[in-house]
Amino acid sequence: MHANTNAGAADFPTSLIAGSPHEGFELAIRLSRLGVKAVQPDVEILKRLRPAYASDADSLIASSQVIAIHFQTIAAANDYWSRGGSR
Amino acid sequence: MHANTNAGAADFPTSLIAGSPHEGFELAIRLSRLGVKAVQPDVEILKRLRPAYASDADSLIASSQVIAIHFQTIAAANDYWSRGGSR
Amino acid sequence: MHANTNAGAADFPTSLIAGSPHEGFELAIRLSRLGVKAVQPDVEILKRLRPAYASDADSLIASSQVIAIHFQTIAAANDYWSRGGSR
Amino acid sequence: MHANTNAGAADFPTSLIAGSPHEGFELAIRLSRLGVKAVQPDVEILKRLRPAYASDADSLIASSQVIAIHFQTIAAANDYWSRGGSR
Amino acid sequence: MHANTNAGAADFPTSLIAGSPHEGFELAIRLSRLGVKAVQPDVEILKRLRPAYASDADSLIASSQVIAIHFQTIAAANDYWSRGGSR
Amino acid sequence: MHANTNAGAADFPTSLIAGSPHEGFELAIRLSRLGVKAVQPDVEILKRLRPAYASDADSLIASSQVIAIHFQTIAAANDYWSRGGSR
């Protein structure tokens, strides 16, 4: 894939530290989305694609998988929130 | 994927700690589902999709894979339940 | 995916500790199956799906992948069976 | 997936320790195959499927991915063969 | 897959160390792209493929997943940027 | 998948240690290819498949993913090249 390497600097989190699993999950969702935007930066095209894939079970499961992989990274970064929520 | 970043705060677990592998697996199932809901928050659409994908072997295997990835995270968070069930 | 969160408590292993790689692999197979059952708890539907996907190479490879992910978790839980078979 | 939980005890390696990366890779190949056999134990059906998927690029790439996941597990079990080849 | 083993030496990062999560993500995007170029080094063919897959939701989600896997590696290499940004 | 367990001993790297991220990536590419050859050892068939999948975006992304998984293993084996390039 040819990717736009200047992917959303403004949107990008400055840290992987999250205050709770819920915040970590939100961050995983953002990273998943930023991965898509890196390959297709045209927001209009992304909006046009949305209704179809958001109603397609396999696309939803695949999206959930990308979130799961990023959540794995973020959970590790936060030491699984098991020692007071930060590393 | 454009995702709703306000995904189910009420539903979200406050910790990745689970009392047993079984509870950890339940948590992995919840996280998989929350990933889907982050991309498609409309519960009615999700209900409509359900009969088809829940009867499609490849969708079921893909769902099982997302659960497996989250279970990997949760098992690590709980130190694999090998030293008394908590980290 | 909407998932039944009460997935097979009776069937669920109480520990990820396995006496050998072979037992660990059996456990990985069980977890893969429990992931499928969490999404589709109706055993009759699962039986009906079986002949088709068990004769489809891509479904078999995908199933083998889910087992591989769970085996990764279980092998880590057992410290790879390298120091006498338990952690 | 409904899986045969008595998957090839005779074939199963008794340890994840391998003398070299090459032996570890062979072991990863075996585990990938045992995952398939766990779901479809009928060797005749597997033989019948083989010519088609072994000539399908996407099936080959998917198979290579399952091997890669198992190799990751085995490499970790052998501490990446970096301290004299065993843990 | 037959792959060109002389993949973009000039383009390749000399280190996995990145100053921030954002720089790490950019690096993950580059590695994903270099993986594609290793299999298809002909830039003209890649350019020709781009409009179709960059407008296909499933291809975008799959691309985002490859980025997620590389980001996991890079985040670990940078100790998750949690102790001052370098290991 | 039925796999040839005598996969390219001559081609196989004797170590996962690589002098740089670039060499590690080349090694990941080789391992991905060896995984394919383990399932389809007939080089003529592989050559015949090449033009089609090397011009298919989804096959290229899937190939890039297998490389990413192997690169994760190799990067860990080399301690991410962060302490002087070897473990």
XYZ file of C-alpha atoms in Angstrom:
522
model
C 0.000 0.000 0.000
C 1.193 3.474 -0.783
C 0.592 5.484 2.342
C 0.531 9.123 3.216
C 3.319 9.346 5.767
C 2.085 12.654 7.169
C -0.890 11.021 8.872
C -2.812 13.331 11.115
C -0.066 14.786 13.291
C -2.657 17.020 14.933
C -4.877 14.052 15.772
C -2.122 11.837 17.015
C -1.909 11.035 20.726
C 1.331 12.239 22.294
C 1.469 9.242 24.605
C 0.143 5.695 24.856
C -0.599 6.184 28.532
C -4.306 6.019 29.290
C -6.000 6.498 32.619
C -8.181 3.391 32.412
C -8.943 0.417 30.166
C -11.826 2.426 28.741
C -9.565 5.319 27.770
C -7.075 2.812 26.394
C -9.792 1.293 24.250
C -10.745 4.724 22.910
C -7.116 5.230 22.009
C -7.042 1.862 20.214
C -10.068 2.951 18.198
C -8.310 6.189 17.242
C -5.164 4.365 16.139
C -7.218 1.966 14.002
C -8.847 4.913 12.313
C -5.522 6.705 11.820
C -4.203 3.566 10.101
C -7.055 3.734 7.614
C -6.515 7.461 7.092
C -2.817 6.891 6.443
C -3.736 4.826 3.384
C -6.770 6.875 2.341
C -6.409 10.459 3.597
C -9.401 11.726 1.612
C -12.080 12.104 4.273
C -14.816 12.410 1.645
C -13.999 8.968 0.230
C -13.962 7.503 3.748
C -17.396 8.997 4.476
C -18.737 7.579 1.240
C -17.476 4.076 2.139
C -18.864 4.156 5.651
C -22.542 3.172 5.208
C -21.632 -0.018 3.337
C -18.895 -1.387 5.590
C -20.638 -0.310 8.793
C -23.502 -2.576 7.740
C -21.300 -5.484 6.743
C -20.696 -7.989 9.516
C -17.336 -9.157 8.191
C -16.030 -5.591 7.880
C -17.171 -4.895 11.436
C -15.442 -8.005 12.767
C -12.272 -7.081 10.855
C -12.404 -3.556 12.308
C -12.869 -5.004 15.787
C -9.753 -7.111 15.201
C -7.603 -4.089 14.352
C -8.850 -2.413 17.534
C -7.963 -5.586 19.479
C -4.383 -5.509 18.177
C -3.931 -1.851 19.095
C -5.552 -2.446 22.481
C -2.973 -5.168 23.103
C -0.205 -2.625 22.500
C -1.821 0.042 24.654
C -2.608 -2.363 27.493
C 1.056 -3.410 27.557
C 2.119 0.260 27.512
C -0.025 0.818 30.599
C 1.181 -2.340 32.302
C -2.403 -3.586 32.012
C -3.574 -0.937 34.488
C -2.698 -3.360 37.221
C -0.339 -1.284 39.310
C -2.280 1.915 39.778
C -3.005 2.749 36.147
C 0.359 3.955 34.872
C 3.733 2.369 34.295
C -12.993 3.141 9.658
C -14.720 6.113 11.171
C -15.490 5.149 14.716
C -17.608 6.501 17.478
C -15.036 7.349 20.114
C -17.620 7.466 22.890
C -18.039 3.693 22.866
C -20.132 2.365 25.662
C -18.534 3.994 28.712
C -21.262 2.467 30.865
C -20.558 -1.024 29.510
C -16.827 -0.782 29.732
C -14.978 -2.854 32.336
C -13.059 -0.710 34.813
C -10.267 -3.250 35.033
C -8.767 -6.111 33.027
C -8.428 -8.190 36.171
C -10.610 -11.302 36.101
C -11.034 -13.882 38.805
C -10.547 -16.887 36.527
C -9.822 -17.840 32.915
C -13.566 -18.172 32.415
C -14.237 -14.633 33.617
C -11.315 -13.450 31.489
C -12.854 -15.091 28.455
C -16.193 -13.390 29.138
C -14.325 -10.103 29.289
C -12.630 -10.870 25.948
C -16.069 -11.483 24.432
C -17.285 -8.140 25.768
C -14.287 -6.290 24.353
C -14.788 -7.906 20.931
C -18.378 -6.742 20.953
C -17.438 -3.238 22.098
C -15.020 -3.042 19.151
C -17.870 -3.771 16.767
C -20.109 -1.249 18.529
C -17.403 1.405 18.268
C -17.651 1.209 14.488
C -21.402 0.592 14.299
C -23.113 2.033 17.383
C -26.618 1.514 16.007
C -27.864 -1.497 17.947
C -30.768 -2.020 15.538
C -28.393 -2.474 12.587
C -26.294 -4.903 14.631
C -29.399 -6.941 15.501
C -30.393 -7.045 11.852
C -26.945 -8.329 10.828
C -26.851 -10.992 13.498
C -28.850 -13.885 11.989
C -26.722 -13.934 8.833
C -23.247 -13.782 10.340
C -24.127 -16.050 13.266
C -24.930 -18.710 10.671
C -21.838 -18.129 8.584
C -18.888 -20.305 9.536
C -16.241 -17.860 8.342
C -17.785 -14.987 10.296
C -17.909 -17.183 13.391
C -14.259 -18.177 13.012
C -13.302 -14.516 12.490
C -15.241 -13.552 15.628
C -13.519 -16.311 17.559
C -10.185 -14.874 16.406
C -10.965 -11.403 17.765
C -11.922 -13.000 21.091
C -8.615 -14.923 21.035
C -6.613 -11.701 20.597
C -8.422 -9.981 23.463
C -8.067 -13.099 25.619
C -4.313 -12.943 25.016
C -4.277 -9.397 26.394
C -6.457 -10.261 29.370
C -4.518 -13.415 30.213
C -1.286 -11.365 30.270
C -2.996 -8.739 32.465
C -3.844 -11.497 34.931
C -0.408 -13.068 34.734
C -2.131 -16.102 33.222
C -3.879 -16.818 36.528
C -0.828 -18.767 37.539
C 0.118 -17.053 40.759
C -3.128 -17.028 42.674
C -5.339 -15.378 40.078
C -4.237 -11.746 40.247
C -1.100 -9.884 39.382
C -20.864 -9.247 17.114
C -23.531 -9.739 19.720
C -22.284 -12.487 21.943
C -23.742 -14.690 24.602
C -21.687 -13.744 27.629
C -22.676 -16.866 29.526
C -20.483 -19.074 27.352
C -20.168 -22.605 28.535
C -19.200 -22.134 32.182
C -19.379 -25.905 32.630
C -17.041 -26.495 29.685
C -14.572 -23.827 30.616
C -11.124 -24.839 31.851
C -10.430 -23.596 35.385
C -6.785 -22.995 34.582
C -4.522 -22.398 31.598
C -1.913 -24.733 33.055
C -1.403 -27.831 30.892
C 0.874 -30.754 31.572
C 2.457 -30.804 28.124
C 2.440 -29.008 24.755
C -0.068 -31.594 23.563
C -2.472 -30.864 26.420
C -1.925 -27.156 25.819
C -2.861 -27.593 22.184
C -6.038 -29.444 23.155
C -6.875 -26.532 25.421
C -6.270 -24.084 22.557
C -8.697 -26.092 20.424
C -11.308 -25.917 23.196
C -10.925 -22.152 23.570
C -11.284 -21.661 19.799
C -14.502 -23.638 19.886
C -15.797 -21.753 22.929
C -15.213 -18.504 21.036
C -17.435 -19.722 18.246
C -20.065 -20.908 20.721
C -20.039 -17.518 22.435
C -21.276 -15.947 19.214
C -23.499 -18.836 18.102
C -24.650 -20.831 21.131
C -27.141 -22.923 19.156
C -25.397 -26.275 18.836
C -27.815 -27.408 16.124
C -26.812 -24.523 13.862
C -23.136 -25.246 14.501
C -23.635 -28.899 13.553
C -25.409 -27.867 10.380
C -22.529 -25.575 9.382
C -19.866 -28.147 10.079
C -19.823 -30.295 6.900
C -19.316 -27.265 4.656
C -16.566 -25.452 6.535
C -14.761 -28.661 7.495
C -14.389 -29.298 3.763
C -13.315 -25.776 2.903
C -9.566 -25.247 2.921
C -9.746 -21.545 3.756
C -12.060 -22.156 6.707
C -9.730 -24.858 7.972
C -6.695 -22.578 7.688
C -8.606 -19.795 9.477
C -9.578 -22.226 12.251
C -5.977 -23.340 12.549
C -5.004 -19.683 12.970
C -7.385 -19.160 15.887
C -5.929 -22.262 17.525
C -2.427 -20.851 16.941
C -3.315 -17.594 18.719
C -4.775 -19.412 21.723
C -1.798 -21.789 21.780
C 0.472 -18.745 21.985
C -1.390 -17.613 25.099
C -1.364 -21.052 26.686
C 2.296 -21.674 25.906
C 3.176 -18.379 27.619
C 0.992 -19.339 30.596
C 2.986 -22.537 30.913
C 6.315 -20.790 30.424
C 6.650 -22.822 27.222
C 6.976 -26.042 29.227
C 10.663 -25.334 29.437
C 11.208 -25.401 33.169
C 9.573 -28.650 34.167
C 6.123 -28.115 32.665
C 4.555 -25.580 35.022
C 5.206 -22.015 35.873
C -15.733 -24.779 14.912
C -16.424 -28.205 16.312
C -13.064 -29.783 16.812
C -11.773 -33.224 17.504
C -10.078 -32.768 20.855
C -8.066 -35.965 20.498
C -5.815 -34.455 17.849
C -2.908 -36.608 16.871
C -1.386 -37.458 20.230
C 1.097 -39.699 18.457
C 2.165 -36.912 16.118
C 2.390 -34.257 18.765
C 5.798 -32.937 19.779
C 6.589 -33.540 23.452
C 8.441 -30.253 23.716
C 8.641 -26.875 21.993
C 12.425 -26.906 22.280
C 14.109 -27.048 18.874
C 17.809 -27.238 18.164
C 17.822 -24.446 15.581
C 15.574 -21.904 13.862
C 15.182 -24.405 11.032
C 13.965 -27.157 13.373
C 11.709 -24.593 15.053
C 10.204 -23.699 11.703
C 9.561 -27.371 10.942
C 7.784 -27.603 14.280
C 5.680 -24.545 13.433
C 4.663 -26.237 10.176
C 3.640 -29.367 12.094
C 1.551 -27.376 14.569
C -0.213 -25.542 11.738
C -1.081 -28.868 10.170
C -2.239 -30.341 13.486
C -4.583 -27.346 13.882
C -6.188 -28.189 10.551
C -6.427 -31.871 11.489
C -8.086 -30.970 14.784
C -10.992 -29.498 12.848
C -10.959 -31.984 9.961
C -9.482 -35.285 11.121
C -10.430 -37.151 7.933
C -7.140 -37.436 6.070
C -8.899 -38.388 2.847
C -10.842 -35.119 2.789
C -7.649 -33.187 3.497
C -5.893 -34.916 0.603
C -8.785 -34.110 -1.691
C -8.636 -30.415 -0.743
C -4.900 -30.164 -1.197
C -4.462 -29.646 -4.973
C -6.831 -26.665 -5.014
C -5.548 -24.726 -2.015
C -1.905 -25.508 -2.758
C -2.406 -23.738 -6.077
C -4.252 -20.794 -4.627
C -2.031 -17.858 -3.707
C -4.325 -16.533 -0.984
C -4.575 -19.936 0.695
C -0.798 -20.251 0.586
C -0.311 -16.808 2.127
C -2.881 -17.645 4.830
C -1.072 -20.919 5.565
C 2.215 -19.061 5.777
C 0.609 -16.731 8.317
C -0.439 -19.590 10.595
C 3.115 -20.926 10.420
C 4.404 -17.437 11.303
C 2.227 -17.289 14.429
C 3.378 -20.726 15.609
C 6.988 -19.826 14.804
C 6.607 -16.784 17.046
C 5.574 -19.065 19.911
C 8.363 -21.550 19.269
C 11.018 -18.874 18.883
C 9.997 -17.432 22.268
C 10.079 -20.930 23.789
C 13.663 -21.271 22.573
C 14.620 -17.779 23.695
C 15.170 -17.000 20.018
C 18.148 -19.383 19.896
C 20.255 -16.507 21.065
C 21.864 -18.002 24.150
C 23.170 -21.283 22.841
C 19.976 -22.728 21.368
C 17.988 -23.733 24.441
C 16.382 -21.875 27.230
C 5.159 -15.505 -2.203
C 8.313 -14.949 -4.155
C 9.813 -11.796 -2.777
C 12.502 -9.423 -3.845
C 14.993 -9.749 -1.016
C 16.740 -6.487 -1.894
C 13.823 -4.402 -0.652
C 14.469 -0.721 -0.574
C 17.750 -0.564 1.340
C 17.843 3.188 0.746
C 14.345 3.632 2.179
C 14.849 1.407 5.158
C 15.021 2.943 8.631
C 18.357 2.288 10.337
C 16.686 1.990 13.736
C 13.303 1.216 15.252
C 13.739 4.012 17.766
C 11.201 6.795 17.287
C 10.928 10.018 19.232
C 7.188 9.762 19.877
C 4.178 7.507 19.281
C 3.419 9.615 16.219
C 6.870 9.044 14.728
C 6.549 5.373 15.627
C 3.274 5.178 13.776
C 4.841 6.794 10.702
C 7.537 4.150 10.868
C 4.904 1.402 11.088
C 3.283 2.813 7.958
C 6.641 2.748 6.149
C 7.310 -0.855 7.144
C 3.857 -1.915 5.939
C 4.563 -0.296 2.598
C 8.031 -1.864 2.374
C 6.418 -5.284 2.927
C 4.195 -4.716 -0.081
C 7.133 -3.492 -2.162
C 9.142 -6.564 -1.222
C 6.555 -8.719 -2.985
C 5.759 -6.268 -5.806
C 8.749 -4.000 -6.429
C 7.299 -2.505 -9.604
C 6.160 0.936 -8.482
C 4.087 1.414 -11.626
C 1.969 -1.638 -10.834
C 1.520 -0.437 -7.247
C 0.353 2.969 -8.480
C -2.098 1.324 -10.836
C -3.580 -0.765 -7.992
C -3.897 2.156 -5.620
C -7.191 3.822 -6.655
C -9.135 0.572 -6.325
C -7.872 -0.662 -2.963
C -7.781 2.831 -1.429
C -11.522 2.982 -2.093
C -12.252 -0.492 -0.777
C -13.162 -0.593 2.895
C -11.913 -4.144 3.447
C -8.538 -3.377 1.873
C -8.249 -0.281 4.055
C -9.065 -2.237 7.209
C -6.545 -4.929 6.208
C -3.891 -2.248 5.617
C -4.672 -0.724 9.000
C -4.143 -4.155 10.546
C -0.655 -4.517 9.063
C 0.193 -1.067 10.413
C -1.131 -2.156 13.834
C 1.159 -5.202 13.887
C 4.222 -3.141 12.973
C 3.229 -0.480 15.502
C 3.166 -3.195 18.168
C 6.757 -4.078 17.311
C 7.906 -0.461 17.234
C 6.118 0.439 20.467
C 7.886 -2.464 22.206
C 11.216 -1.334 20.708
C 10.646 2.090 22.254
C 9.497 0.664 25.564
C 6.113 2.236 24.799
C 7.598 5.726 25.130
C 6.893 5.459 28.827
C 10.309 6.123 30.292
C 11.329 9.293 28.488
C 10.820 8.155 24.892
C 13.774 5.843 24.291
C 14.871 2.535 25.653
C -2.738 -27.929 5.276
C -0.492 -30.801 4.391
C 2.992 -29.445 4.452
C 6.359 -30.621 3.295
C 8.269 -30.829 6.552
C 11.649 -30.817 4.790
C 11.337 -27.164 3.852
C 14.411 -25.702 2.301
C 17.086 -26.676 4.815
C 19.703 -25.172 2.515
C 17.850 -21.853 2.352
C 17.100 -21.650 6.024
C 18.884 -19.055 8.145
C 20.988 -20.605 10.930
C 20.175 -17.768 13.288
C 17.559 -15.074 13.816
C 20.243 -12.544 14.638
C 20.412 -9.745 12.079
C 22.834 -6.848 11.998
C 20.204 -4.170 11.456
C 16.442 -3.659 11.125
C 16.921 -3.813 7.362
C 18.631 -7.212 7.521
C 15.941 -8.345 9.955
C 13.259 -7.331 7.504
C 14.993 -9.263 4.709
C 14.989 -12.273 7.012
C 11.260 -11.807 7.687
C 10.661 -11.789 3.934
C 12.615 -15.041 3.571
C 10.669 -16.732 6.362
C 7.359 -15.668 4.804
C 8.440 -17.203 1.523
C 9.666 -20.389 3.205
C 6.234 -20.746 4.819
C 4.626 -20.689 1.392
C 7.176 -23.166 0.038
C 6.506 -25.503 2.948
C 2.929 -25.885 1.743
C 3.665 -25.701 -1.998
C 7.221 -26.867 -2.660
C 6.781 -26.938 -6.442
C 8.627 -23.834 -7.583
C 7.048 -23.997 -11.032
C 3.546 -23.695 -9.560
C 4.680 -20.790 -7.376
C 6.098 -18.988 -10.422
C 2.880 -19.523 -12.308
C 0.834 -18.011 -9.436
C 3.087 -15.000 -9.048
C 1.838 -12.586 -11.750
C -1.739 -12.749 -10.499
C -1.207 -12.319 -6.768
C 1.584 -9.755 -7.213
C -0.969 -7.600 -9.008
C -3.720 -8.136 -6.474
C -3.836 -5.524 -3.723
C -5.408 -7.825 -1.135
C -2.808 -10.544 -1.720
C -0.060 -7.959 -1.371
C -1.500 -6.638 1.887
C -1.847 -10.214 3.197
C 1.768 -10.927 2.247
C 2.862 -7.749 3.987
C 1.050 -8.968 7.102
C 2.928 -12.269 7.180
C 6.188 -10.325 6.865
C 5.054 -8.086 9.756
C 4.463 -11.099 12.006
C 7.872 -12.581 11.236
C 9.498 -9.171 11.663
C 7.950 -9.005 15.135
C 9.651 -12.299 16.015
C 12.988 -11.256 14.545
C 12.926 -7.826 16.163
C 12.355 -9.480 19.553
C 15.200 -11.930 18.844
C 17.489 -8.963 18.245
C 16.208 -7.062 21.264
C 14.901 -4.479 18.794
C 18.459 -3.514 17.849
C 18.398 -1.133 20.762
C 21.414 -2.275 22.716
C 24.079 -2.425 20.051
C 22.383 -4.700 17.522
C 22.580 -8.136 19.152
C 21.145 -9.704 22.216
